[in-house]
mmCIF file of C-alpha atoms in Angstrom:
data_model
loop_
_atom_site.group_PDB
_atom_site.id
_atom_site.type_symbol
_atom_site.label_atom_id
_atom_site.label_comp_id
_atom_site.label_asym_id
_atom_site.label_seq_id
_atom_site.Cartn_x
_atom_site.Cartn_y
_atom_site.Cartn_z
ATOM 1 C CA MET A 1 74.067 87.376 75.153
ATOM 2 C CA ASN A 2 70.957 86.252 76.994
ATOM 3 C CA SER A 3 70.585 85.822 80.745
ATOM 4 C CA ILE A 4 70.509 82.018 80.509
ATOM 5 C CA ALA A 5 73.978 82.056 78.979
ATOM 6 C CA ASP A 6 75.134 84.623 81.531
ATOM 7 C CA HIS A 7 74.046 82.370 84.395
ATOM 8 C CA HIS A 8 75.662 79.355 82.730
ATOM 9 C CA TYR A 9 79.078 80.983 82.403
ATOM 10 C CA MET A 10 78.915 82.554 85.849
ATOM 11 C CA ALA A 11 78.170 79.111 87.284
ATOM 12 C CA GLN A 12 81.376 77.902 85.631
ATOM 13 C CA ALA A 13 83.264 80.814 87.197
ATOM 14 C CA LEU A 14 81.866 79.898 90.617
ATOM 15 C CA GLN A 15 83.058 76.310 90.213
ATOM 16 C CA LEU A 16 86.521 77.605 89.409
ATOM 17 C CA ALA A 17 86.483 79.930 92.422
ATOM 18 C CA ALA A 18 85.617 77.013 94.708
ATOM 19 C CA ARG A 19 88.925 75.364 93.810
ATOM 20 C CA GLY A 20 90.615 77.945 96.014
ATOM 21 C CA ILE A 21 88.459 77.177 99.047
ATOM 22 C CA TYR A 22 91.431 75.922 101.093
ATOM 23 C CA THR A 23 94.261 78.014 99.716
ATOM 24 C CA THR A 24 93.472 81.672 99.051
ATOM 25 C CA HIS A 25 92.988 83.176 102.518
ATOM 26 C CA PRO A 26 93.376 85.928 103.476
ATOM 27 C CA ASN A 27 92.364 86.731 99.891
ATOM 28 C CA PRO A 28 88.856 85.975 98.598
ATOM 29 C CA ARG A 29 88.101 82.959 96.413
ATOM 30 C CA VAL A 30 87.537 84.168 92.844
ATOM 31 C CA GLY A 31 86.907 82.477 89.508
ATOM 32 C CA CYS A 32 86.814 83.897 85.987
ATOM 33 C CA VAL A 33 85.564 82.722 82.572
ATOM 34 C CA ILE A 34 86.165 84.639 79.329
ATOM 35 C CA VAL A 35 83.734 84.050 76.457
ATOM 36 C CA LYS A 36 83.760 85.164 72.811
ATOM 37 C CA ASP A 37 81.307 84.114 70.112
ATOM 38 C CA ASN A 38 79.691 81.648 72.518
ATOM 39 C CA GLU A 39 83.011 79.899 73.129
ATOM 40 C CA VAL A 40 85.040 79.804 76.330
ATOM 41 C CA ILE A 41 88.479 81.155 75.442
ATOM 42 C CA GLY A 42 89.924 81.534 78.935
ATOM 43 C CA GLU A 43 89.408 80.188 82.452
ATOM 44 C CA GLY A 44 91.144 81.121 85.652
ATOM 45 C CA TRP A 45 90.932 81.039 89.411
ATOM 46 C CA HIS A 46 92.854 82.560 92.282
ATOM 47 C CA ARG A 47 95.004 79.804 93.700
ATOM 48 C CA ARG A 48 96.722 81.494 96.641
ATOM 49 C CA ALA A 49 97.547 84.895 98.135
ATOM 50 C CA GLY A 50 100.359 86.534 96.220
ATOM 51 C CA GLY A 51 99.611 84.528 93.074
ATOM 52 C CA ALA A 52 97.868 85.650 89.908
ATOM 53 C CA HIS A 53 94.263 86.791 90.332
ATOM 54 C CA ALA A 54 91.534 84.889 88.502
ATOM 55 C CA GLU A 55 91.167 87.522 85.764
ATOM 56 C CA ILE A 56 94.882 87.479 84.975
ATOM 57 C CA ASP A 57 94.926 83.691 84.941
ATOM 58 C CA ALA A 58 92.063 83.660 82.421
ATOM 59 C CA LEU A 59 93.474 86.498 80.285
ATOM 60 C CA VAL A 60 96.773 84.660 79.887
ATOM 61 C CA GLN A 61 94.881 81.665 78.529
ATOM 62 C CA ALA A 62 92.713 83.798 76.231
ATOM 63 C CA GLY A 63 95.634 85.770 74.805
ATOM 64 C CA ASP A 64 94.806 88.075 71.890
ATOM 65 C CA LYS A 65 91.352 86.512 71.560
ATOM 66 C CA ALA A 66 90.294 88.455 74.674
ATOM 67 C CA ARG A 67 89.680 91.624 72.604
ATOM 68 C CA GLY A 68 85.931 92.119 72.296
ATOM 69 C CA SER A 69 85.101 89.310 74.748
ATOM 70 C CA THR A 70 82.808 89.025 77.756
ATOM 71 C CA VAL A 71 84.412 88.373 81.135
ATOM 72 C CA TYR A 72 82.508 86.579 83.889
ATOM 73 C CA VAL A 73 84.101 87.026 87.306
ATOM 74 C CA THR A 74 82.700 86.098 90.721
ATOM 75 C CA LEU A 75 83.955 89.268 92.444
ATOM 76 C CA GLU A 76 84.397 92.843 91.242
ATOM 77 C CA PRO A 77 87.878 93.197 89.684
ATOM 78 C CA CYS A 78 90.397 94.901 91.932
ATOM 79 C CA CYS A 79 91.583 98.405 91.054
ATOM 80 C CA HIS A 80 94.375 98.867 93.587
ATOM 81 C CA HIS A 81 97.964 97.710 93.893
ATOM 82 C CA GLY A 82 98.419 94.911 96.428
ATOM 83 C CA ARG A 83 100.859 92.073 95.937
ATOM 84 C CA THR A 84 99.821 92.158 92.274
ATOM 85 C CA PRO A 85 98.819 94.986 89.863
ATOM 86 C CA PRO A 86 95.143 95.962 89.412
ATOM 87 C CA CYS A 87 93.017 93.555 87.385
ATOM 88 C CA THR A 88 91.015 96.467 85.975
ATOM 89 C CA ASN A 89 94.095 97.709 84.123
ATOM 90 C CA ALA A 90 94.698 94.269 82.621
ATOM 91 C CA LEU A 91 91.072 93.994 81.457
ATOM 92 C CA ILE A 92 91.177 97.439 79.886
ATOM 93 C CA ASP A 93 94.502 96.748 78.160
ATOM 94 C CA ALA A 94 93.141 93.438 76.835
ATOM 95 C CA GLY A 95 90.261 95.282 75.137
ATOM 96 C CA VAL A 96 87.407 93.256 76.617
ATOM 97 C CA ARG A 97 83.937 94.462 75.673
ATOM 98 C CA ARG A 98 81.877 93.422 78.678
ATOM 99 C CA VAL A 99 82.509 92.475 82.320
ATOM 100 C CA ILE A 100 79.902 90.731 84.466
ATOM 101 C CA ALA A 101 80.718 90.517 88.182
ATOM 102 C CA ALA A 102 78.610 88.360 90.464
ATOM 103 C CA MET A 103 79.034 90.811 93.359
ATOM 104 C CA VAL A 104 80.545 94.154 94.250
ATOM 105 C CA ASP A 105 83.670 93.792 96.386
ATOM 106 C CA PRO A 106 82.917 95.058 99.936
ATOM 107 C CA ASN A 107 86.615 95.763 100.489
ATOM 108 C CA PRO A 108 86.787 99.565 100.972
ATOM 109 C CA GLU A 109 89.815 99.680 98.653
ATOM 110 C CA VAL A 110 87.556 98.479 95.833
ATOM 111 C CA ALA A 111 83.838 98.814 96.725
ATOM 112 C CA GLY A 112 82.594 99.899 93.302
ATOM 113 C CA LYS A 113 85.745 101.728 92.230
ATOM 114 C CA GLY A 114 86.751 98.830 89.982
ATOM 115 C CA ILE A 115 83.389 98.933 88.217
ATOM 116 C CA GLU A 116 83.630 102.706 87.831
ATOM 117 C CA GLN A 117 87.099 102.434 86.309
ATOM 118 C CA LEU A 118 85.976 99.824 83.785
ATOM 119 C CA ARG A 119 82.934 101.876 82.781
ATOM 120 C CA SER A 120 85.094 104.979 82.379
ATOM 121 C CA ALA A 121 87.154 102.997 79.878
ATOM 122 C CA GLY A 122 84.025 102.225 77.843
ATOM 123 C CA ILE A 123 83.501 98.666 79.065
ATOM 124 C CA ASP A 124 79.921 97.501 79.668
ATOM 125 C CA VAL A 125 79.670 96.298 83.294
ATOM 126 C CA ALA A 126 76.855 94.395 85.028
ATOM 127 C CA THR A 127 76.600 92.887 88.526
ATOM 128 C CA GLY A 128 74.304 90.643 90.538
ATOM 129 C CA ILE A 129 74.202 87.409 88.542
ATOM 130 C CA CYS A 130 74.570 84.478 90.982
ATOM 131 C CA GLN A 131 75.335 86.974 93.747
ATOM 132 C CA THR A 132 74.069 84.751 96.572
ATOM 133 C CA GLN A 133 76.331 81.886 95.500
ATOM 134 C CA ALA A 134 79.302 84.242 95.168
ATOM 135 C CA GLU A 135 78.728 85.641 98.656
ATOM 136 C CA ALA A 136 78.587 82.114 100.075
ATOM 137 C CA LEU A 137 82.135 81.512 98.825
ATOM 138 C CA ASN A 138 83.568 84.422 100.799
ATOM 139 C CA PRO A 139 81.637 85.028 104.041
ATOM 140 C CA GLY A 140 84.814 85.964 105.919
ATOM 141 C CA HIS A 141 85.929 88.493 103.318
ATOM 142 C CA ILE A 142 82.485 90.109 103.534
ATOM 143 C CA SER A 143 82.320 90.013 107.336
ATOM 144 C CA ARG A 144 85.736 91.620 107.773
ATOM 145 C CA ALA A 145 84.739 94.455 105.436
ATOM 146 C CA GLN A 146 81.224 95.028 106.785
ATOM 147 C CA ALA A 147 81.281 93.929 110.440
ATOM 148 C CA TYR A 148 85.021 94.343 111.119
ATOM 149 C CA ARG A 149 85.384 90.800 112.425
ATOM 150 C CA PRO A 150 85.859 87.304 110.993
ATOM 151 C CA TYR A 151 82.979 85.045 110.089
ATOM 152 C CA VAL A 152 82.512 82.471 112.871
ATOM 153 C CA ARG A 153 81.183 78.954 112.475
ATOM 154 C CA CYS A 154 80.446 77.090 115.687
ATOM 155 C CA LYS A 155 80.690 73.331 115.320
ATOM 156 C CA LEU A 156 79.070 71.149 117.953
ATOM 157 C CA ALA A 157 78.444 67.420 118.129
ATOM 158 C CA MET A 158 75.503 66.343 120.241
ATOM 159 C CA THR A 159 73.141 63.501 121.002
ATOM 160 C CA LEU A 160 69.480 63.592 120.087
ATOM 161 C CA ASP A 161 68.728 65.088 123.512
ATOM 162 C CA GLY A 162 71.243 67.904 123.045
ATOM 163 C CA ARG A 163 74.170 66.545 125.072
ATOM 164 C CA THR A 164 77.819 66.965 124.130
ATOM 165 C CA ALA A 165 79.449 64.673 126.702
ATOM 166 C CA THR A 166 78.607 62.367 129.561
ATOM 167 C CA SER A 167 78.481 63.735 133.107
ATOM 168 C CA ALA A 168 82.059 62.452 133.486
ATOM 169 C CA GLY A 169 83.169 64.418 130.408
ATOM 170 C CA GLU A 170 83.482 61.543 127.922
ATOM 171 C CA SER A 171 82.760 62.715 124.374
ATOM 172 C CA LYS A 172 84.845 60.568 121.985
ATOM 173 C CA TRP A 173 83.105 59.816 119.812
ATOM 174 C CA ILE A 174 79.499 60.987 119.911
ATOM 175 C CA THR A 175 79.195 61.256 116.129
ATOM 176 C CA SER A 176 80.152 58.996 113.245
ATOM 177 C CA ALA A 177 83.384 58.833 111.244
ATOM 178 C CA GLU A 178 81.545 60.431 108.300
ATOM 179 C CA ALA A 179 80.634 63.473 110.404
ATOM 180 C CA ARG A 180 84.166 63.808 111.720
ATOM 181 C CA SER A 181 85.523 63.630 108.173
ATOM 182 C CA GLU A 182 83.234 66.457 107.118
ATOM 183 C CA VAL A 183 84.457 68.581 110.029
ATOM 184 C CA LYS A 184 87.991 68.287 108.635
ATOM 185 C CA ARG A 185 86.844 70.065 105.484
ATOM 186 C CA TYR A 186 85.297 72.884 107.522
ATOM 187 C CA ARG A 187 88.562 73.194 109.430
ATOM 188 C CA ALA A 188 90.587 73.223 106.221
ATOM 189 C CA ARG A 189 88.663 76.152 104.749
ATOM 190 C CA SER A 190 89.047 78.183 107.957
ATOM 191 C CA SER A 191 91.783 80.717 108.642
ATOM 192 C CA ALA A 192 91.705 79.809 112.337
ATOM 193 C CA ILE A 193 90.350 77.219 114.761
ATOM 194 C CA MET A 194 89.299 78.530 118.147
ATOM 195 C CA THR A 195 88.772 76.854 121.506
ATOM 196 C CA GLY A 196 88.839 77.595 125.221
ATOM 197 C CA SER A 197 91.133 76.655 128.064
ATOM 198 C CA GLY A 198 88.546 74.217 129.432
ATOM 199 C CA THR A 199 88.685 72.155 126.267
ATOM 200 C CA MET A 200 92.487 72.300 126.307
ATOM 201 C CA LEU A 201 92.582 70.907 129.839
ATOM 202 C CA ALA A 202 89.890 68.278 129.286
ATOM 203 C CA ASP A 203 90.730 67.004 125.795
ATOM 204 C CA ASN A 204 94.270 68.199 124.967
ATOM 205 C CA PRO A 205 93.268 68.596 121.288
ATOM 206 C CA LEU A 206 95.596 69.157 118.354
ATOM 207 C CA LEU A 207 93.083 71.317 116.418
ATOM 208 C CA ASN A 208 94.989 70.501 113.265
ATOM 209 C CA VAL A 209 94.053 69.944 109.643
ATOM 210 C CA ARG A 210 95.166 66.687 108.022
ATOM 211 C CA MET A 211 94.972 67.766 104.391
ATOM 212 C CA HIS A 212 95.914 64.330 103.034
ATOM 213 C CA GLU A 213 92.710 62.945 104.565
ATOM 214 C CA ILE A 214 90.463 65.391 102.701
ATOM 215 C CA ASN A 215 89.256 63.736 99.527
ATOM 216 C CA ASP A 216 88.023 66.810 97.607
ATOM 217 C CA ILE A 217 91.365 68.601 97.185
ATOM 218 C CA HIS A 218 91.825 69.548 93.531
ATOM 219 C CA GLN A 219 94.731 67.801 91.850
ATOM 220 C CA GLU A 220 96.398 71.115 90.940
ATOM 221 C CA ILE A 221 96.975 71.923 94.611
ATOM 222 C CA ASP A 222 100.187 70.858 96.297
ATOM 223 C CA ILE A 223 98.881 70.110 99.777
ATOM 224 C CA GLN A 224 102.392 70.353 101.193
ATOM 225 C CA THR A 225 102.369 74.099 100.482
ATOM 226 C CA ILE A 226 99.097 74.825 102.311
ATOM 227 C CA GLU A 227 99.707 76.835 105.443
ATOM 228 C CA PRO A 228 98.062 75.453 108.600
ATOM 229 C CA PRO A 229 95.357 77.596 110.204
ATOM 230 C CA TRP A 230 95.923 79.596 113.338
ATOM 231 C CA ARG A 231 94.944 77.841 116.561
ATOM 232 C CA ILE A 232 93.407 80.278 119.053
ATOM 233 C CA ILE A 233 93.034 79.482 122.748
ATOM 234 C CA VAL A 234 90.885 81.800 124.859
ATOM 235 C CA ASP A 235 92.502 81.415 128.276
ATOM 236 C CA THR A 236 91.752 84.161 130.803
ATOM 237 C CA ASP A 237 94.382 83.181 133.393
ATOM 238 C CA LEU A 238 96.887 81.301 131.196
ATOM 239 C CA GLY A 239 96.051 77.865 132.536
ATOM 240 C CA THR A 240 96.916 76.016 129.319
ATOM 241 C CA PRO A 241 99.856 73.662 130.021
ATOM 242 C CA ALA A 242 102.981 74.230 127.931
ATOM 243 C CA SER A 243 103.053 70.448 127.504
ATOM 244 C CA SER A 244 99.819 70.524 125.451
ATOM 245 C CA ARG A 245 99.970 68.652 122.141
ATOM 246 C CA ILE A 246 98.860 71.732 120.222
ATOM 247 C CA PHE A 247 102.386 73.144 120.500
ATOM 248 C CA ASP A 248 103.998 70.053 118.998
ATOM 249 C CA ILE A 249 102.725 70.516 115.441
ATOM 250 C CA PRO A 250 103.386 73.288 112.877
ATOM 251 C CA GLY A 251 101.264 76.410 112.720
ATOM 252 C CA PRO A 252 100.764 79.595 114.719
ATOM 253 C CA VAL A 253 99.090 79.440 118.127
ATOM 254 C CA LEU A 254 97.581 82.534 119.758
ATOM 255 C CA VAL A 255 96.717 82.465 123.460
ATOM 256 C CA ALA A 256 94.287 85.242 124.375
ATOM 257 C CA CYS A 257 94.375 86.131 128.071
ATOM 258 C CA VAL A 258 93.539 88.861 130.575
ATOM 259 C CA ASN A 259 95.824 88.136 133.506
ATOM 260 C CA GLU A 260 99.395 87.939 132.297
ATOM 261 C CA ASN A 261 101.108 85.305 134.407
ATOM 262 C CA ASN A 262 104.749 85.904 133.507
ATOM 263 C CA GLU A 263 105.922 82.397 134.354
ATOM 264 C CA ALA A 264 103.159 80.769 132.319
ATOM 265 C CA LYS A 265 103.656 83.253 129.490
ATOM 266 C CA THR A 266 107.369 82.491 129.304
ATOM 267 C CA LYS A 267 106.706 78.748 129.098
ATOM 268 C CA LEU A 268 104.062 79.148 126.397
ATOM 269 C CA GLU A 269 106.196 81.516 124.355
ATOM 270 C CA ALA A 270 109.102 79.075 124.599
ATOM 271 C CA LYS A 271 106.818 76.577 122.844
ATOM 272 C CA GLY A 272 106.204 79.073 120.024
ATOM 273 C CA ALA A 273 102.873 80.512 121.151
ATOM 274 C CA VAL A 274 101.948 84.174 120.833
ATOM 275 C CA VAL A 275 100.491 85.304 124.167
ATOM 276 C CA LYS A 276 98.427 88.478 123.923
ATOM 277 C CA VAL A 277 96.631 90.346 126.692
ATOM 278 C CA PHE A 278 93.139 91.598 125.833
ATOM 279 C CA PRO A 279 90.743 93.860 127.733
ATOM 280 C CA GLU A 280 88.661 92.267 130.447
ATOM 281 C CA LYS A 281 84.887 92.031 130.443
ATOM 282 C CA GLU A 282 83.127 90.641 133.500
ATOM 283 C CA GLY A 283 86.271 88.807 134.564
ATOM 284 C CA LYS A 284 86.815 87.133 131.190
ATOM 285 C CA VAL A 285 88.560 87.956 127.925
ATOM 286 C CA ASP A 286 86.597 90.539 125.947
ATOM 287 C CA LEU A 287 85.682 88.410 122.945
ATOM 288 C CA LYS A 288 84.782 91.353 120.739
ATOM 289 C CA SER A 289 88.284 92.732 121.214
ATOM 290 C CA VAL A 290 89.681 89.353 120.178
ATOM 291 C CA MET A 291 87.541 89.408 117.035
ATOM 292 C CA ARG A 292 88.716 92.917 116.108
ATOM 293 C CA TYR A 293 92.335 91.858 116.573
ATOM 294 C CA LEU A 294 91.829 88.784 114.381
ATOM 295 C CA CYS A 295 90.216 90.957 111.738
ATOM 296 C CA ASP A 296 93.349 93.114 111.724
ATOM 297 C CA MET A 297 95.384 89.914 111.367
ATOM 298 C CA LYS A 298 93.381 89.120 108.192
ATOM 299 C CA ILE A 299 91.642 86.088 109.632
ATOM 300 C CA ASN A 300 88.602 85.528 107.412
ATOM 301 C CA GLU A 301 86.807 82.478 108.795
ATOM 302 C CA ILE A 302 86.990 80.954 112.275
ATOM 303 C CA MET A 303 85.932 77.455 113.225
ATOM 304 C CA LEU A 304 84.834 77.539 116.874
ATOM 305 C CA GLU A 305 85.243 74.131 118.517
ATOM 306 C CA ALA A 306 84.793 74.716 122.215
ATOM 307 C CA GLY A 307 82.926 73.641 125.307
ATOM 308 C CA PRO A 308 79.690 75.143 126.618
ATOM 309 C CA ILE A 309 81.324 78.095 128.416
ATOM 310 C CA LEU A 310 83.134 79.669 125.458
ATOM 311 C CA SER A 311 80.437 78.610 122.996
ATOM 312 C CA GLY A 312 77.802 80.199 125.224
ATOM 313 C CA ALA A 313 79.816 83.391 125.673
ATOM 314 C CA MET A 314 80.334 83.725 121.925
ATOM 315 C CA LEU A 315 76.626 83.134 121.340
ATOM 316 C CA GLN A 316 75.563 85.716 123.914
ATOM 317 C CA ALA A 317 78.008 88.229 122.461
ATOM 318 C CA GLY A 318 76.416 87.808 119.042
ATOM 319 C CA LEU A 319 79.695 86.587 117.567
ATOM 320 C CA ILE A 320 78.512 83.304 116.051
ATOM 321 C CA ASP A 321 77.319 83.604 112.470
ATOM 322 C CA GLU A 322 76.647 79.970 111.700
ATOM 323 C CA LEU A 323 75.924 76.918 113.806
ATOM 324 C CA ILE A 324 76.884 73.486 112.505
ATOM 325 C CA LEU A 325 75.245 70.895 114.724
ATOM 326 C CA TYR A 326 75.912 67.199 114.210
ATOM 327 C CA VAL A 327 73.139 65.195 115.843
ATOM 328 C CA ALA A 328 73.846 61.564 116.715
ATOM 329 C CA PRO A 329 71.029 59.032 117.235
ATOM 330 C CA ARG A 330 71.871 58.589 120.919
ATOM 331 C CA ILE A 331 70.489 59.722 124.247
ATOM 332 C CA LEU A 332 72.663 60.551 127.275
ATOM 333 C CA GLY A 333 70.093 61.914 129.720
ATOM 334 C CA ASP A 334 69.741 65.036 131.833
ATOM 335 C CA ARG A 335 72.979 64.581 133.840
ATOM 336 C CA ALA A 336 75.101 64.824 130.696
ATOM 337 C CA ARG A 337 76.612 68.122 129.491
ATOM 338 C CA GLY A 338 74.700 70.569 127.342
ATOM 339 C CA LEU A 339 75.660 72.680 124.338
ATOM 340 C CA PHE A 340 75.822 76.205 125.727
ATOM 341 C CA SER A 341 76.348 77.760 129.118
ATOM 342 C CA LEU A 342 73.953 80.719 129.136
ATOM 343 C CA PRO A 343 73.822 82.212 132.630
ATOM 344 C CA GLY A 344 71.030 84.655 133.305
ATOM 345 C CA LEU A 345 68.631 83.123 130.809
ATOM 346 C CA ASP A 346 65.442 82.636 132.795
ATOM 347 C CA MET A 347 62.649 83.582 130.395
ATOM 348 C CA LEU A 348 61.650 82.267 126.985
ATOM 349 C CA ALA A 349 61.814 85.796 125.642
ATOM 350 C CA GLN A 350 65.575 85.722 126.286
ATOM 351 C CA ALA A 351 66.115 82.713 124.018
ATOM 352 C CA THR A 352 68.376 82.978 120.987
ATOM 353 C CA ASP A 353 66.291 82.467 117.853
ATOM 354 C CA LEU A 354 67.800 80.753 114.839
ATOM 355 C CA ASP A 355 66.939 80.259 111.192
ATOM 356 C CA ILE A 356 67.584 76.692 110.053
ATOM 357 C CA MET A 357 69.241 76.820 106.645
ATOM 358 C CA ASP A 358 69.809 73.150 105.934
ATOM 359 C CA ILE A 359 69.285 69.661 107.362
ATOM 360 C CA ARG A 360 70.883 66.587 105.853
ATOM 361 C CA ALA A 361 72.119 63.114 106.718
ATOM 362 C CA VAL A 362 75.833 62.531 107.261
ATOM 363 C CA GLY A 363 76.450 58.857 107.842
ATOM 364 C CA VAL A 364 74.078 57.800 110.641
ATOM 365 C CA ASP A 365 74.001 61.373 111.976
ATOM 366 C CA TRP A 366 72.184 64.522 110.911
ATOM 367 C CA ARG A 367 73.806 67.872 110.246
ATOM 368 C CA ILE A 368 71.779 70.986 111.028
ATOM 369 C CA THR A 369 73.086 74.285 109.684
ATOM 370 C CA ALA A 370 71.539 77.335 111.306
ATOM 371 C CA ARG A 371 72.194 81.056 111.601
ATOM 372 C CA LEU A 372 71.346 83.674 114.157
ATOM 373 C CA ARG A 373 68.482 85.823 113.043
ATOM 374 C CA ALA A 374 69.774 89.082 111.622
ATOM 375 C CA SER A 375 68.226 91.173 114.396
ATOM 376 C CA GLN A 376 70.258 89.294 117.031
ATOM 377 C CA GLY A 377 73.694 89.381 115.405
ATOM 378 C CA ASN A 378 76.253 92.058 116.233
#
């Protein structure tokens, strides 16, 4: 089979994998296409954690025709027992001739072992086709395995002169309804949404995901069964009021603090929050410790929606992987609030350099997607 066909079928597998964008975490999003005699005989995708993996889903559809086939899968087949048996065993038992994986699984429990097992069984295995696209589907899965922390997107809405709110703190709404609708999709694909105590006090946000308002949910998904993301509040001294709206809707809430005020803790825990004390760094919560804890909790992707203090601290700590900046065609002037609080930055050489990955129109606004240069990330 030629490389053009290989890319074609892998592209189909990637489209299938994307159907799980909102539902599979903490598992990776994976799609699979099985081909024999230039005909697709099986398709599958991983719908949710604990459910059938993409390969099994496709093998069930292919049935006995799978013998002698080529399997296109967006991630190296698993070879270990988790909630489900290894996919490598199922592929071997089905008698497939060839397996093409877009990328090697960085999970240490797999990390090439699945490929080795398939090859030992006489199956021809290749990797690397559409690898960049496959990696883009699972940045959190990769980050947890390689950097031992979740992948963090920082969303900010600003005016053309880089302001996020008026000098009095008014910010609703700087950007258009179209931009705000797009943010809901970023939230929905995240395992957690993170903010700071300043935002809690100023805006009293819900930080929720209204799945029924997202218009790209695949029809096979029952949105009522989708678990809400964690809401994470970084709150050094536990100043978040127990009356905050965030505690009135379903979903886990983690409050990360340093100084454990027992009275405040009791009130927050009575509202269902998990209050956890983290190490202190320069009088604030050690954000790297928070990230390691969230990695252990199998949080893949975090949407950071915070004010300039927490956003700036995350940036300076090298904990932001991707910036999503919505730019509105407005000007608020130099007395309005800026994007990041970056104390100690006095020289141009201290600036954080970014690589702009994408710029596009969203309604009347513009969305800029940027990443920290590799040399500056931690």
